[in-house]
Coordinates of C-alpha atoms and ligand atoms in Angstrom, one line a residue:
M1 CA 39.8 -35.4 51.9
T2 CA 36.5 -36.6 53.4
T3 CA 33.7 -38.4 51.6
E4 CA 31.7 -35.2 51.8
D5 CA 34.3 -33.4 49.7
V6 CA 33.9 -36.0 47.0
P7 CA 30.6 -37.7 47.5
V8 CA 30.7 -39.3 44.0
L9 CA 33.6 -41.3 42.5
I10 CA 34.2 -41.5 38.8
E11 CA 36.1 -44.2 36.9
R12 CA 36.3 -45.6 33.5
R13 CA 36.3 -49.3 32.6
G14 CA 36.9 -49.5 28.8
A15 CA 34.1 -47.7 27.1
V16 CA 31.9 -47.6 30.3
G17 CA 32.0 -44.7 32.7
I18 CA 31.0 -45.4 36.3
L19 CA 29.7 -43.0 38.9
T20 CA 29.6 -44.3 42.5
I21 CA 27.8 -42.5 45.2
D22 CA 30.4 -42.8 48.0
R23 CA 28.4 -42.2 51.2
D24 CA 28.0 -45.7 52.6
S25 CA 27.7 -44.4 56.2
R26 CA 24.4 -42.7 55.2
L27 CA 23.4 -45.5 52.8
N28 CA 24.5 -43.3 49.9
A29 CA 21.7 -40.8 50.6
L30 CA 21.4 -37.8 48.2
S31 CA 22.8 -34.7 49.9
R32 CA 22.9 -31.4 48.1
G33 CA 26.6 -32.0 47.3
T34 CA 25.9 -35.4 46.0
L35 CA 23.3 -34.1 43.5
Y36 CA 25.7 -31.4 42.3
A37 CA 28.5 -34.0 41.9
L38 CA 26.2 -36.4 39.9
G39 CA 25.4 -33.5 37.6
R40 CA 29.0 -32.3 37.2
L41 CA 30.6 -35.8 36.8
G42 CA 27.6 -37.0 34.7
K43 CA 28.4 -34.2 32.2
E44 CA 32.0 -35.2 32.2
L45 CA 31.1 -38.7 31.1
V46 CA 28.4 -37.6 28.6
D47 CA 31.0 -35.2 27.0
D48 CA 33.7 -37.9 26.8
S49 CA 33.5 -39.5 23.3
A50 CA 35.3 -42.6 24.5
V51 CA 32.5 -43.4 26.9
R52 CA 29.6 -45.4 25.3
A53 CA 27.6 -46.3 28.4
I54 CA 27.3 -44.9 32.0
I55 CA 26.7 -46.9 35.1
V56 CA 25.4 -45.2 38.3
T57 CA 25.8 -47.2 41.5
G58 CA 26.5 -46.9 45.2
A59 CA 29.4 -47.7 47.4
G60 CA 29.2 -50.9 49.6
T61 CA 26.7 -53.6 49.5
R62 CA 23.9 -52.2 51.6
A63 CA 22.5 -49.4 49.5
F64 CA 22.3 -48.1 46.0
C65 CA 20.8 -45.1 47.6
A66 CA 18.4 -44.6 50.5
G67 CA 16.9 -41.5 49.0
A68 CA 17.0 -37.9 50.2
D69 CA 19.5 -37.3 53.0
L70 CA 17.0 -37.1 55.8
K71 CA 19.7 -35.9 58.3
E72 CA 20.7 -33.0 56.1
R73 CA 17.0 -32.2 55.5
Q74 CA 16.3 -31.8 59.2
G75 CA 18.0 -28.4 59.0
F76 CA 16.2 -27.3 55.9
T77 CA 13.6 -24.6 55.6
L78 CA 10.6 -25.3 53.2
D79 CA 12.4 -23.2 50.6
D80 CA 15.5 -25.2 51.0
V81 CA 13.5 -28.4 50.4
R82 CA 11.9 -26.8 47.3
H83 CA 15.3 -25.8 46.0
Q84 CA 16.7 -29.3 46.7
V85 CA 13.8 -31.0 44.8
G86 CA 14.6 -28.7 41.9
L87 CA 18.2 -30.0 41.9
Y88 CA 17.0 -33.5 41.0
R89 CA 15.7 -32.1 37.7
S90 CA 18.5 -29.6 37.0
E91 CA 21.4 -31.8 38.1
L92 CA 20.1 -35.2 37.0
G93 CA 18.8 -33.8 33.7
I94 CA 22.2 -34.5 32.1
L95 CA 21.8 -38.3 32.8
D96 CA 18.1 -38.2 31.9
K97 CA 18.8 -36.8 28.5
S98 CA 22.1 -38.6 27.9
P99 CA 22.7 -39.8 24.4
K100 CA 24.5 -42.8 25.9
P101 CA 22.5 -45.4 27.7
V102 CA 22.7 -44.9 31.5
V103 CA 22.4 -47.9 33.7
A104 CA 21.5 -47.9 37.4
L105 CA 23.3 -50.7 39.1
L106 CA 21.3 -51.4 42.3
N107 CA 23.9 -52.8 44.7
G108 CA 21.4 -52.7 47.6
V109 CA 18.3 -50.8 48.7
A110 CA 16.9 -48.2 46.3
L111 CA 14.4 -46.2 48.2
G112 CA 12.6 -42.9 47.6
G113 CA 14.9 -40.5 45.7
G114 CA 17.2 -43.5 45.2
L115 CA 14.6 -45.3 43.2
E116 CA 13.8 -42.0 41.5
L117 CA 17.5 -41.7 40.5
A118 CA 17.3 -45.3 39.1
L119 CA 14.2 -44.3 37.2
V120 CA 16.1 -41.4 35.6
C121 CA 18.4 -44.1 34.1
D122 CA 17.5 -46.0 30.9
L123 CA 18.2 -49.5 32.3
R124 CA 18.3 -51.0 35.8
V125 CA 20.4 -54.0 36.9
A126 CA 20.0 -55.3 40.5
A127 CA 21.9 -57.4 43.0
S128 CA 19.7 -60.3 44.1
H129 CA 19.4 -58.7 47.6
A130 CA 18.3 -55.2 46.3
V131 CA 15.0 -53.8 47.6
L132 CA 13.1 -51.1 45.7
G133 CA 10.4 -48.8 47.0
L134 CA 8.9 -45.3 47.2
P135 CA 8.1 -44.8 50.8
E136 CA 7.4 -41.1 50.6
T137 CA 3.6 -41.2 51.5
S138 CA 4.6 -42.9 54.7
L139 CA 6.7 -39.8 55.4
G140 CA 3.7 -37.5 54.7
I141 CA 5.0 -36.4 51.2
I142 CA 4.9 -37.8 47.7
P143 CA 7.8 -38.7 45.4
G144 CA 9.0 -35.3 44.1
A145 CA 11.9 -36.3 41.9
G146 CA 9.9 -37.7 39.0
G147 CA 8.8 -40.9 40.8
T148 CA 5.0 -40.4 40.2
Q149 CA 5.6 -39.8 36.5
R150 CA 8.4 -42.3 35.6
L151 CA 7.3 -45.3 37.7
A152 CA 3.9 -45.4 36.0
R153 CA 5.6 -45.3 32.6
V154 CA 7.7 -48.3 33.5
V155 CA 5.4 -50.5 35.4
G156 CA 1.9 -49.1 34.5
E157 CA -0.5 -47.1 36.6
G158 CA -1.9 -49.8 38.8
R159 CA 1.4 -51.0 40.0
A160 CA 2.7 -47.5 40.5
V161 CA -0.3 -46.7 42.6
E162 CA 0.3 -49.9 44.6
M163 CA 4.0 -49.0 45.2
I164 CA 3.3 -45.4 46.1
T165 CA 0.1 -45.5 48.2
L166 CA 0.8 -48.8 50.0
G167 CA 4.5 -48.1 50.3
R168 CA 5.0 -51.6 48.8
R169 CA 8.7 -52.6 48.6
L170 CA 9.8 -55.0 46.0
S171 CA 12.6 -57.6 46.1
A172 CA 14.9 -57.8 43.0
A173 CA 13.0 -60.9 41.8
E174 CA 9.6 -59.1 42.1
A175 CA 11.1 -56.0 40.4
L176 CA 12.3 -58.1 37.5
S177 CA 8.9 -59.7 37.1
W178 CA 7.3 -56.2 37.1
G179 CA 9.8 -55.0 34.5
L180 CA 11.1 -52.4 37.0
V181 CA 14.6 -53.9 36.7
N182 CA 16.0 -55.4 33.4
H183 CA 18.4 -57.9 34.9
V184 CA 19.2 -59.5 38.2
V185 CA 22.8 -60.6 38.9
P186 CA 22.7 -64.0 40.7
E187 CA 24.2 -64.1 44.2
G188 CA 27.9 -65.0 44.2
E189 CA 28.7 -63.2 40.9
N190 CA 30.7 -60.0 40.9
L191 CA 28.1 -57.3 40.5
L192 CA 30.1 -54.9 38.4
D193 CA 31.8 -57.5 36.3
A194 CA 28.5 -59.1 35.5
T195 CA 27.0 -55.8 34.6
L196 CA 29.9 -54.8 32.4
A197 CA 29.5 -58.2 30.6
W198 CA 25.7 -57.6 30.2
L199 CA 26.5 -54.2 28.8
Q200 CA 28.9 -55.4 26.1
P201 CA 26.4 -55.0 23.2
I202 CA 26.3 -51.3 24.1
A203 CA 30.0 -50.8 24.9
N204 CA 30.9 -52.4 21.6
G205 CA 27.9 -51.0 19.8
A206 CA 27.4 -48.1 17.3
P207 CA 27.0 -44.9 19.4
I208 CA 25.1 -43.0 16.8
A209 CA 22.5 -45.8 16.6
Q210 CA 22.4 -46.0 20.4
A211 CA 21.7 -42.3 20.7
A212 CA 19.1 -42.4 17.9
A213 CA 17.3 -45.3 19.5
L214 CA 17.2 -43.6 22.8
K215 CA 15.8 -40.4 21.3
A216 CA 13.1 -42.3 19.4
I217 CA 12.0 -44.4 22.4
R218 CA 12.0 -41.3 24.7
A219 CA 9.9 -39.4 22.1
S220 CA 7.3 -42.2 22.2
F221 CA 6.3 -40.9 25.7
E222 CA 6.1 -37.3 24.7
V223 CA 4.3 -37.1 21.4
P224 CA 1.3 -38.6 19.6
L225 CA 2.0 -41.8 17.5
E226 CA 1.9 -40.1 14.1
R227 CA 4.5 -37.5 15.3
G228 CA 6.5 -40.3 16.9
L229 CA 6.6 -42.2 13.6
E230 CA 7.9 -39.0 11.9
L231 CA 10.6 -38.6 14.5
E232 CA 11.6 -42.2 14.1
S233 CA 12.2 -41.6 10.4
V234 CA 14.3 -38.6 11.2
Y235 CA 16.5 -40.5 13.7
Y236 CA 16.7 -43.5 11.4
D237 CA 18.1 -41.2 8.7
E238 CA 20.8 -40.1 11.1
T239 CA 22.0 -43.7 11.4
L240 CA 21.8 -44.2 7.6
R241 CA 24.3 -41.4 7.1
S242 CA 26.8 -42.8 9.6
R243 CA 30.0 -44.6 8.7
D244 CA 29.2 -47.2 11.4
R245 CA 26.3 -48.3 9.2
D246 CA 28.6 -48.8 6.2
E247 CA 31.0 -50.7 8.5
A248 CA 28.2 -53.0 9.7
L249 CA 27.4 -54.0 6.1
V250 CA 31.1 -54.5 5.2
A251 CA 31.6 -56.6 8.3
F252 CA 28.6 -58.7 7.5
A253 CA 29.9 -59.4 4.0
E254 CA 33.3 -60.3 5.4
K255 CA 31.8 -62.5 8.2
R256 CA 33.5 -60.6 11.0
K257 CA 32.3 -58.4 13.9
P258 CA 31.9 -54.7 13.1
V259 CA 34.2 -52.2 14.7
F260 CA 32.2 -49.1 15.4
R261 CA 33.9 -45.8 15.7
G262 CA 30.9 -43.5 16.4
E263 CA 31.3 -41.8 13.0
Ligands
COA1 N1 19.4 -40.1 55.0 C1 20.4 -40.0 55.8 N2 20.9 -41.1 56.5 C2 20.4 -42.3 56.3 C3 19.3 -42.5 55.4 C4 18.8 -41.3 54.7 N3 17.8 -41.4 53.8 N4 19.0 -43.8 55.4 C5 19.8 -44.4 56.3 N5 20.6 -43.5 56.8 C6 21.7 -43.7 57.8 C7 21.0 -44.1 59.1 O1 20.6 -43.0 59.9 C8 22.2 -44.9 59.8 O2 23.1 -44.0 60.3 P1 23.7 -44.2 61.8 O3 24.5 -45.4 61.8 O4 24.5 -42.9 62.0 O5 22.5 -44.2 62.7 C9 22.9 -45.6 58.6 O6 22.4 -44.9 57.4 C10 22.4 -47.0 58.4 O7 21.0 -47.0 58.4 P2 20.1 -48.0 59.3 O8 18.7 -47.5 59.3 O9 20.8 -48.3 60.6 O10 20.2 -49.3 58.4 P3 19.1 -50.5 58.3 O11 19.8 -51.6 57.5 O12 18.6 -50.8 59.6 O13 17.9 -49.9 57.5 C11 16.8 -48.7 55.7 C12 18.0 -49.5 56.1 C13 17.1 -48.2 54.3 C14 15.5 -49.6 55.6 C15 16.6 -47.5 56.6 O14 17.8 -46.8 56.8 C16 15.6 -46.5 56.1 O15 14.4 -46.7 56.1 N6 16.1 -45.3 55.7 C17 15.3 -44.2 55.2 C18 14.9 -44.5 53.8 C19 13.8 -43.6 53.3 O16 12.7 -43.4 53.8 N7 14.1 -42.9 52.2 C20 13.2 -42.0 51.5 C21 13.4 -40.7 51.8 S1 12.2 -39.7 51.0

């Protein structure tokens, strides 16, 4: 079986599901098959009640993802390109709306659609050698997979304009200082192990609370403040009615760590 048959690998490490784009020879660029595989396997992990967090990463050490597969795209008609851009929304929507936190583990360059994929995720962890950028305007186009919308929400309008119009590429350290990545793994540490350790509060956490928190935070970008505060109350109530909340109170009284079951 070739890499093209299975462009994305899936594995589970404890409560963490891991999707790895396995196209190192093309710097893990997003072909049509890769987008479909991310959608299909993403759904598998979202539907798996034993999985509490999802990592999306790339094979090798050179690239998380170098964006659209420009070699595949050479043979595309304009309608093919439009269809492909639609796949970013339809196929990556499952990760975008995941009730479990999704983490992009940037093991190398994240350019164009690669950074847009990382922006679909809730959190971003980077290797110290990672480079992040949206070079689309230098190719005569604009980011078409959410980059113009999501980047500004994360780093603010001025910095988004700078990255997109100047084609400015950021080192991992710069991305950390801009808030574009949440955590940088120091050189020499095992990237996946360090990320799994960083994710322990989620992997051991209360899934209902995690999902409610994500829904509330995501809503803050969609609705006016008054409505957002109402929604926060609704989601808070979901956690109040959970057994995990009772378990946290009992564990506190018993001076032990809570064991959350997602109930
Ligand atoms: N689509 C398809 N193949 C890609 C690719 C992409 N987006 N990016 C890189 N590759 C391929 C290269 O063609 C090369 O294949 P080859 O060995 O058969 O020639 C291989 O991956 C390695 O890339 P290379 O350019 O030799 O590596 P590098 O370390 O010199 O440069 C990059 C790395 C990421 C800076 C460079 O590959 C690049 O600019 N890629 C395009 C990124 C981009 O503009 N993405 C946005 C698209 S909207």
